[in-house]
PDB file of C-alpha atoms in Angstrom:
ATOM      1  CA  UNK T   1      82.552 106.738  70.603  1.00  0.00           C
ATOM      2  CA  UNK T   2      84.795 108.283  73.250  1.00  0.00           C
ATOM      3  CA  UNK T   3      88.178 109.919  72.989  1.00  0.00           C
ATOM      4  CA  UNK T   4      90.804 108.415  75.295  1.00  0.00           C
ATOM      5  CA  UNK T   5      94.247 109.666  76.232  1.00  0.00           C
ATOM      6  CA  UNK T   6      96.319 106.974  77.964  1.00  0.00           C
ATOM      7  CA  UNK T   7      99.061 108.034  80.384  1.00  0.00           C
ATOM      8  CA  UNK T   8     101.623 105.569  81.722  1.00  0.00           C
ATOM      9  CA  UNK T   9     103.100 105.190  85.187  1.00  0.00           C
ATOM     10  CA  UNK T  10     106.618 105.218  86.629  1.00  0.00           C
ATOM     11  CA  UNK T  11     109.450 104.061  84.367  1.00  0.00           C
ATOM     12  CA  UNK T  12     107.024 103.132  81.573  1.00  0.00           C
ATOM     13  CA  UNK T  13     106.001 104.854  78.351  1.00  0.00           C
ATOM     14  CA  UNK T  14     103.354 104.861  75.653  1.00  0.00           C
ATOM     15  CA  UNK T  15     104.700 101.445  74.647  1.00  0.00           C
ATOM     16  CA  UNK T  16     102.908  99.766  77.567  1.00  0.00           C
ATOM     17  CA  UNK T  17      99.524 100.449  75.904  1.00  0.00           C
ATOM     18  CA  UNK T  18     100.420  98.666  72.661  1.00  0.00           C
ATOM     19  CA  UNK T  19      97.784  95.945  73.143  1.00  0.00           C
ATOM     20  CA  UNK T  20      95.141  98.134  74.782  1.00  0.00           C
ATOM     21  CA  UNK T  21      95.026 100.727  71.996  1.00  0.00           C
ATOM     22  CA  UNK T  22      93.832  98.326  69.263  1.00  0.00           C
ATOM     23  CA  UNK T  23      91.434  96.693  71.730  1.00  0.00           C
ATOM     24  CA  UNK T  24      89.836 100.074  72.473  1.00  0.00           C
ATOM     25  CA  UNK T  25      89.805 101.011  68.796  1.00  0.00           C
ATOM     26  CA  UNK T  26      88.012  97.757  68.026  1.00  0.00           C
ATOM     27  CA  UNK T  27      85.262  98.928  70.387  1.00  0.00           C
ATOM     28  CA  UNK T  28      84.896 102.106  68.340  1.00  0.00           C
ATOM     29  CA  UNK T  29      86.919 104.576  70.375  1.00  0.00           C
ATOM     30  CA  UNK T  30      89.504 107.179  69.394  1.00  0.00           C
ATOM     31  CA  UNK T  31      92.678 106.438  71.391  1.00  0.00           C
ATOM     32  CA  UNK T  32      96.054 108.067  71.885  1.00  0.00           C
ATOM     33  CA  UNK T  33      98.923 107.261  74.257  1.00  0.00           C
ATOM     34  CA  UNK T  34     101.843 109.553  75.037  1.00  0.00           C
ATOM     35  CA  UNK T  35     105.344 109.442  76.454  1.00  0.00           C
ATOM     36  CA  UNK T  36     105.710 111.748  79.428  1.00  0.00           C
ATOM     37  CA  UNK T  37     108.944 113.808  79.517  1.00  0.00           C
ATOM     38  CA  UNK T  38     112.057 111.578  79.828  1.00  0.00           C
ATOM     39  CA  UNK T  39     110.065 108.403  79.104  1.00  0.00           C
ATOM     40  CA  UNK T  40     109.836 106.283  75.990  1.00  0.00           C
ATOM     41  CA  UNK T  41     110.963 108.255  72.955  1.00  0.00           C
ATOM     42  CA  UNK T  42     111.059 111.570  74.835  1.00  0.00           C
ATOM     43  CA  UNK T  43     114.605 112.729  75.559  1.00  0.00           C
ATOM     44  CA  UNK T  44     113.977 115.431  78.173  1.00  0.00           C
ATOM     45  CA  UNK T  45     116.877 115.362  80.685  1.00  0.00           C
ATOM     46  CA  UNK T  46     115.854 113.980  84.060  1.00  0.00           C
ATOM     47  CA  UNK T  47     116.979 117.186  85.765  1.00  0.00           C
ATOM     48  CA  UNK T  48     114.346 119.113  83.783  1.00  0.00           C
ATOM     49  CA  UNK T  49     111.399 116.846  84.536  1.00  0.00           C
ATOM     50  CA  UNK T  50     108.685 118.228  86.813  1.00  0.00           C
ATOM     51  CA  UNK T  51     105.054 117.491  87.565  1.00  0.00           C
ATOM     52  CA  UNK T  52     104.254 120.682  85.654  1.00  0.00           C
ATOM     53  CA  UNK T  53     106.077 119.426  82.566  1.00  0.00           C
ATOM     54  CA  UNK T  54     104.210 116.128  82.797  1.00  0.00           C
ATOM     55  CA  UNK T  55     100.902 118.020  82.934  1.00  0.00           C
ATOM     56  CA  UNK T  56     101.919 120.261  80.032  1.00  0.00           C
ATOM     57  CA  UNK T  57     102.647 117.204  77.885  1.00  0.00           C
ATOM     58  CA  UNK T  58      99.184 115.833  78.641  1.00  0.00           C
ATOM     59  CA  UNK T  59      97.450 119.122  77.882  1.00  0.00           C
ATOM     60  CA  UNK T  60      99.416 119.463  74.642  1.00  0.00           C
ATOM     61  CA  UNK T  61      98.169 116.021  73.571  1.00  0.00           C
ATOM     62  CA  UNK T  62      94.503 116.864  74.184  1.00  0.00           C
ATOM     63  CA  UNK T  63      93.036 118.021  70.883  1.00  0.00           C
ATOM     64  CA  UNK T  64      89.450 117.825  72.191  1.00  0.00           C
ATOM     65  CA  UNK T  65      87.717 116.976  75.494  1.00  0.00           C
ATOM     66  CA  UNK T  66      88.769 113.436  76.341  1.00  0.00           C
ATOM     67  CA  UNK T  67      88.703 110.760  78.990  1.00  0.00           C
ATOM     68  CA  UNK T  68      92.190 110.733  80.457  1.00  0.00           C
ATOM     69  CA  UNK T  69      93.421 107.451  81.922  1.00  0.00           C
ATOM     70  CA  UNK T  70      96.338 107.462  84.343  1.00  0.00           C
ATOM     71  CA  UNK T  71      98.120 104.286  85.390  1.00  0.00           C
ATOM     72  CA  UNK T  72      99.858 104.136  88.783  1.00  0.00           C
ATOM     73  CA  UNK T  73     102.049 107.262  89.104  1.00  0.00           C
ATOM     74  CA  UNK T  74     100.078 108.667  86.150  1.00  0.00           C
ATOM     75  CA  UNK T  75      97.237 109.548  88.496  1.00  0.00           C
ATOM     76  CA  UNK T  76      99.135 112.649  89.579  1.00  0.00           C
ATOM     77  CA  UNK T  77      99.988 114.218  86.206  1.00  0.00           C
ATOM     78  CA  UNK T  78      96.509 113.569  84.796  1.00  0.00           C
ATOM     79  CA  UNK T  79      95.039 115.370  87.806  1.00  0.00           C
ATOM     80  CA  UNK T  80      97.412 118.321  87.420  1.00  0.00           C
ATOM     81  CA  UNK T  81      96.534 118.496  83.716  1.00  0.00           C
ATOM     82  CA  UNK T  82      92.842 118.518  84.615  1.00  0.00           C
ATOM     83  CA  UNK T  83      93.416 121.312  87.134  1.00  0.00           C
ATOM     84  CA  UNK T  84      95.237 123.321  84.462  1.00  0.00           C
ATOM     85  CA  UNK T  85      92.700 122.750  81.679  1.00  0.00           C
ATOM     86  CA  UNK T  86      89.426 121.342  83.019  1.00  0.00           C
ATOM     87  CA  UNK T  87      87.749 122.269  79.743  1.00  0.00           C
ATOM     88  CA  UNK T  88      89.780 119.610  77.938  1.00  0.00           C
ATOM     89  CA  UNK T  89      89.168 116.783  80.412  1.00  0.00           C
ATOM     90  CA  UNK T  90      85.839 115.006  80.073  1.00  0.00           C
ATOM     91  CA  UNK T  91      86.702 112.611  82.876  1.00  0.00           C
ATOM     92  CA  UNK T  92      89.599 111.092  84.812  1.00  0.00           C
ATOM     93  CA  UNK T  93      90.068 107.331  85.115  1.00  0.00           C
ATOM     94  CA  UNK T  94      92.574 106.113  87.720  1.00  0.00           C
ATOM     95  CA  UNK T  95      93.914 102.668  86.788  1.00  0.00           C
ATOM     96  CA  UNK T  96      95.459 101.212  89.971  1.00  0.00           C
ATOM     97  CA  UNK T  97      96.722 104.764  90.309  1.00  0.00           C
ATOM     98  CA  UNK T  98      97.503 107.285  93.019  1.00  0.00           C
ATOM     99  CA  UNK T  99      94.435 109.484  93.454  1.00  0.00           C
ATOM    100  CA  UNK T 100      95.715 112.807  94.807  1.00  0.00           C
ATOM    101  CA  UNK T 101      94.455 114.396  97.989  1.00  0.00           C
ATOM    102  CA  UNK T 102      94.989 117.987  99.030  1.00  0.00           C
ATOM    103  CA  UNK T 103      98.471 118.824 100.302  1.00  0.00           C
ATOM    104  CA  UNK T 104      99.983 115.408  99.542  1.00  0.00           C
ATOM    105  CA  UNK T 105     102.667 114.575  97.013  1.00  0.00           C
ATOM    106  CA  UNK T 106     102.818 111.107  95.499  1.00  0.00           C
ATOM    107  CA  UNK T 107     105.619 110.294  97.934  1.00  0.00           C
ATOM    108  CA  UNK T 108     103.352 111.398 100.778  1.00  0.00           C
ATOM    109  CA  UNK T 109     100.534 109.252  99.422  1.00  0.00           C
ATOM    110  CA  UNK T 110     102.697 106.133  99.540  1.00  0.00           C
ATOM    111  CA  UNK T 111     103.137 106.622 103.262  1.00  0.00           C
ATOM    112  CA  UNK T 112      99.383 106.334 103.782  1.00  0.00           C
ATOM    113  CA  UNK T 113      99.406 102.650 102.774  1.00  0.00           C
ATOM    114  CA  UNK T 114      99.764  99.928 105.374  1.00  0.00           C
ATOM    115  CA  UNK T 115     102.042  97.884 103.104  1.00  0.00           C
ATOM    116  CA  UNK T 116     104.937  99.070 100.951  1.00  0.00           C
ATOM    117  CA  UNK T 117     105.830  96.240  98.539  1.00  0.00           C
ATOM    118  CA  UNK T 118     107.732  98.519  96.158  1.00  0.00           C
ATOM    119  CA  UNK T 119     110.124  99.911  98.742  1.00  0.00           C
ATOM    120  CA  UNK T 120     112.641  97.010  98.716  1.00  0.00           C
ATOM    121  CA  UNK T 121     112.821  97.179  94.913  1.00  0.00           C
ATOM    122  CA  UNK T 122     113.536 100.896  94.549  1.00  0.00           C
ATOM    123  CA  UNK T 123     117.076 101.846  93.537  1.00  0.00           C
ATOM    124  CA  UNK T 124     117.834 105.578  93.694  1.00  0.00           C
ATOM    125  CA  UNK T 125     120.462 107.068  91.407  1.00  0.00           C
ATOM    126  CA  UNK T 126     123.690 108.414  92.874  1.00  0.00           C
ATOM    127  CA  UNK T 127     122.762 111.973  91.881  1.00  0.00           C
ATOM    128  CA  UNK T 128     119.374 111.713  93.597  1.00  0.00           C
ATOM    129  CA  UNK T 129     117.459 112.713  90.481  1.00  0.00           C
ATOM    130  CA  UNK T 130     115.818 109.421  89.652  1.00  0.00           C
ATOM    131  CA  UNK T 131     115.051 105.860  90.580  1.00  0.00           C
ATOM    132  CA  UNK T 132     114.759 102.495  88.903  1.00  0.00           C
ATOM    133  CA  UNK T 133     113.501  99.114  90.077  1.00  0.00           C
ATOM    134  CA  UNK T 134     115.631  96.099  90.914  1.00  0.00           C
ATOM    135  CA  UNK T 135     115.492  94.003  87.718  1.00  0.00           C
ATOM    136  CA  UNK T 136     115.357  90.829  89.798  1.00  0.00           C
ATOM    137  CA  UNK T 137     112.049  91.946  91.320  1.00  0.00           C
ATOM    138  CA  UNK T 138     110.345  93.570  88.322  1.00  0.00           C
ATOM    139  CA  UNK T 139     108.586  90.498  86.964  1.00  0.00           C
ATOM    140  CA  UNK T 140     107.227  89.484  90.376  1.00  0.00           C
ATOM    141  CA  UNK T 141     105.977  92.986  91.174  1.00  0.00           C
ATOM    142  CA  UNK T 142     104.554  94.104  87.844  1.00  0.00           C
ATOM    143  CA  UNK T 143     104.125  91.277  85.337  1.00  0.00           C
ATOM    144  CA  UNK T 144     103.475  88.037  87.226  1.00  0.00           C
ATOM    145  CA  UNK T 145     100.269  87.217  85.316  1.00  0.00           C
ATOM    146  CA  UNK T 146     101.385  88.497  81.917  1.00  0.00           C
ATOM    147  CA  UNK T 147     102.062  86.418  78.772  1.00  0.00           C
ATOM    148  CA  UNK T 148     105.524  84.915  78.214  1.00  0.00           C
ATOM    149  CA  UNK T 149     107.965  87.484  76.881  1.00  0.00           C
ATOM    150  CA  UNK T 150     106.310  90.429  78.629  1.00  0.00           C
ATOM    151  CA  UNK T 151     109.116  90.878  81.140  1.00  0.00           C
ATOM    152  CA  UNK T 152     111.748  90.764  78.401  1.00  0.00           C
ATOM    153  CA  UNK T 153     109.841  93.306  76.302  1.00  0.00           C
ATOM    154  CA  UNK T 154     109.198  95.656  79.211  1.00  0.00           C
ATOM    155  CA  UNK T 155     112.685  95.469  80.669  1.00  0.00           C
ATOM    156  CA  UNK T 156     114.058  96.572  77.305  1.00  0.00           C
ATOM    157  CA  UNK T 157     111.904  99.713  77.411  1.00  0.00           C
ATOM    158  CA  UNK T 158     111.796 100.749  81.066  1.00  0.00           C
ATOM    159  CA  UNK T 159     113.456 104.083  81.821  1.00  0.00           C
ATOM    160  CA  UNK T 160     114.616 105.843  84.998  1.00  0.00           C
ATOM    161  CA  UNK T 161     111.875 107.651  86.864  1.00  0.00           C
ATOM    162  CA  UNK T 162     112.485 111.291  87.795  1.00  0.00           C
ATOM    163  CA  UNK T 163     111.849 111.839  91.500  1.00  0.00           C
ATOM    164  CA  UNK T 164     110.986 115.550  91.463  1.00  0.00           C
ATOM    165  CA  UNK T 165     107.427 115.020  90.124  1.00  0.00           C
ATOM    166  CA  UNK T 166     106.755 112.501  92.881  1.00  0.00           C
ATOM    167  CA  UNK T 167     107.704 115.030  95.541  1.00  0.00           C
ATOM    168  CA  UNK T 168     105.349 117.731  94.244  1.00  0.00           C
ATOM    169  CA  UNK T 169     101.773 118.419  95.327  1.00  0.00           C
ATOM    170  CA  UNK T 170      98.950 119.228  92.909  1.00  0.00           C
ATOM    171  CA  UNK T 171      98.310 122.936  92.339  1.00  0.00           C
ATOM    172  CA  UNK T 172      94.660 123.927  92.055  1.00  0.00           C
ATOM    173  CA  UNK T 173      93.256 120.521  93.001  1.00  0.00           C
ATOM    174  CA  UNK T 174      89.913 122.147  93.795  1.00  0.00           C
ATOM    175  CA  UNK T 175      89.494 122.924  90.085  1.00  0.00           C
ATOM    176  CA  UNK T 176      89.012 119.203  89.436  1.00  0.00           C
ATOM    177  CA  UNK T 177      86.161 118.664  91.901  1.00  0.00           C
ATOM    178  CA  UNK T 178      83.445 118.785  89.228  1.00  0.00           C
ATOM    179  CA  UNK T 179      85.295 116.559  86.750  1.00  0.00           C
ATOM    180  CA  UNK T 180      83.847 113.016  86.688  1.00  0.00           C
ATOM    181  CA  UNK T 181      86.247 110.421  88.086  1.00  0.00           C
ATOM    182  CA  UNK T 182      86.383 106.644  88.139  1.00  0.00           C
ATOM    183  CA  UNK T 183      88.796 104.202  89.739  1.00  0.00           C
ATOM    184  CA  UNK T 184      89.771 100.726  88.509  1.00  0.00           C
ATOM    185  CA  UNK T 185      91.271  98.520  91.225  1.00  0.00           C
ATOM    186  CA  UNK T 186      93.597  95.704  90.131  1.00  0.00           C
ATOM    187  CA  UNK T 187      92.796  92.885  92.545  1.00  0.00           C
ATOM    188  CA  UNK T 188      96.074  90.944  92.138  1.00  0.00           C
ATOM    189  CA  UNK T 189      98.319  94.007  92.253  1.00  0.00           C
ATOM    190  CA  UNK T 190     101.686  93.403  93.947  1.00  0.00           C
ATOM    191  CA  UNK T 191     102.942  96.975  93.499  1.00  0.00           C
ATOM    192  CA  UNK T 192     100.158  99.108  94.965  1.00  0.00           C
ATOM    193  CA  UNK T 193      98.195  97.000  97.477  1.00  0.00           C
ATOM    194  CA  UNK T 194      94.551  96.540  96.419  1.00  0.00           C
ATOM    195  CA  UNK T 195      93.449  97.497  99.933  1.00  0.00           C
ATOM    196  CA  UNK T 196      95.155 100.862  99.495  1.00  0.00           C
ATOM    197  CA  UNK T 197      93.589 101.272  96.057  1.00  0.00           C
ATOM    198  CA  UNK T 198      90.158 100.791  97.616  1.00  0.00           C
ATOM    199  CA  UNK T 199      91.124 103.243 100.344  1.00  0.00           C
ATOM    200  CA  UNK T 200      91.966 105.893  97.738  1.00  0.00           C
ATOM    201  CA  UNK T 201      88.860 105.116  95.691  1.00  0.00           C
ATOM    202  CA  UNK T 202      86.643 105.484  98.775  1.00  0.00           C
ATOM    203  CA  UNK T 203      86.434 109.244  98.191  1.00  0.00           C
ATOM    204  CA  UNK T 204      84.422 108.497  95.030  1.00  0.00           C
ATOM    205  CA  UNK T 205      80.810 107.282  94.914  1.00  0.00           C
ATOM    206  CA  UNK T 206      80.499 103.481  94.880  1.00  0.00           C
ATOM    207  CA  UNK T 207      79.243 103.555  91.289  1.00  0.00           C
ATOM    208  CA  UNK T 208      82.561 104.995  90.184  1.00  0.00           C
ATOM    209  CA  UNK T 209      84.766 102.185  91.543  1.00  0.00           C
ATOM    210  CA  UNK T 210      85.454  99.157  89.343  1.00  0.00           C
ATOM    211  CA  UNK T 211      87.878  96.235  89.453  1.00  0.00           C
ATOM    212  CA  UNK T 212      89.863  93.820  87.318  1.00  0.00           C
ATOM    213  CA  UNK T 213      91.310  90.456  88.506  1.00  0.00           C
ATOM    214  CA  UNK T 214      94.825  91.335  87.358  1.00  0.00           C
ATOM    215  CA  UNK T 215      98.317  92.396  88.330  1.00  0.00           C
ATOM    216  CA  UNK T 216      99.580  95.977  88.195  1.00  0.00           C
ATOM    217  CA  UNK T 217      99.849  95.622  84.399  1.00  0.00           C
ATOM    218  CA  UNK T 218      96.392  94.864  82.975  1.00  0.00           C
ATOM    219  CA  UNK T 219      97.443  96.488  79.693  1.00  0.00           C
ATOM    220  CA  UNK T 220      99.628  93.400  79.168  1.00  0.00           C
ATOM    221  CA  UNK T 221      97.814  90.669  81.103  1.00  0.00           C
ATOM    222  CA  UNK T 222      94.235  91.482  80.060  1.00  0.00           C
ATOM    223  CA  UNK T 223      94.165  94.220  77.404  1.00  0.00           C
ATOM    224  CA  UNK T 224      90.754  93.244  76.030  1.00  0.00           C
ATOM    225  CA  UNK T 225      89.189  93.130  79.483  1.00  0.00           C
ATOM    226  CA  UNK T 226      90.801  96.475  80.321  1.00  0.00           C
ATOM    227  CA  UNK T 227      89.545  97.995  77.080  1.00  0.00           C
ATOM    228  CA  UNK T 228      86.035  96.720  77.786  1.00  0.00           C
ATOM    229  CA  UNK T 229      86.155  98.148  81.307  1.00  0.00           C
ATOM    230  CA  UNK T 230      87.271 101.540  80.024  1.00  0.00           C
ATOM    231  CA  UNK T 231      84.610 101.415  77.320  1.00  0.00           C
ATOM    232  CA  UNK T 232      81.936 100.581  79.885  1.00  0.00           C
ATOM    233  CA  UNK T 233      83.033 103.521  82.021  1.00  0.00           C
ATOM    234  CA  UNK T 234      82.838 105.763  78.968  1.00  0.00           C
ATOM    235  CA  UNK T 235      79.264 104.661  78.343  1.00  0.00           C
ATOM    236  CA  UNK T 236      77.860 105.624  81.723  1.00  0.00           C
ATOM    237  CA  UNK T 237      76.007 108.896  81.808  1.00  0.00           C
ATOM    238  CA  UNK T 238      78.591 110.401  84.152  1.00  0.00           C
ATOM    239  CA  UNK T 239      81.330 110.145  81.521  1.00  0.00           C
ATOM    240  CA  UNK T 240      79.322 110.679  78.336  1.00  0.00           C
ATOM    241  CA  UNK T 241      79.585 113.790  76.198  1.00  0.00           C
TER     242      UNK T 241
END
């Protein structure tokens, strides 16, 4: 049995893992998902949200060494949490996520991709603190292979995304170099191009790169397959306790 902490991406919350949690539990794992500050049930004002506060929330949720899964934007806060408390992070799993490199913020990382499918859908707030996505493009970008009703459910829970954390580089990235890492590419992703996911994952050994034939939201479109993939990663010697 492994312990998993699931961390959502931009505009999402713990609610996006609602189908993956029971699927992982059915495989015998201990699973928890959290709301990052200002997401889901958390009411932190957007002006107070930072990458550091994201990382603090992750560390606070770690009761024992765990495999920490970060989806999309979540790749950055899980890495900062690991840099802050490497003793609590058994391994990092990047699910179609931004895998940080030295000296680059998440915003910088986006510029490294050849394609930018999210750019036309981004709507920045008038005060410059946050962004949302054009509701007319959300289903096409994130949920195109998901069951009926997914878009309606998600759109009722999506929240503005604070921009400050995405403009911040990781502090102490070198402290994560000995932490096992794995990457799961989503082959039908329309938000982060699969080619760019493979580019980011290329810094890892081949044995640590996996894939799923899904959109950017495998937690909705293929929760059992995602759970099995995460479970398989947990079983390899690299990630075992």
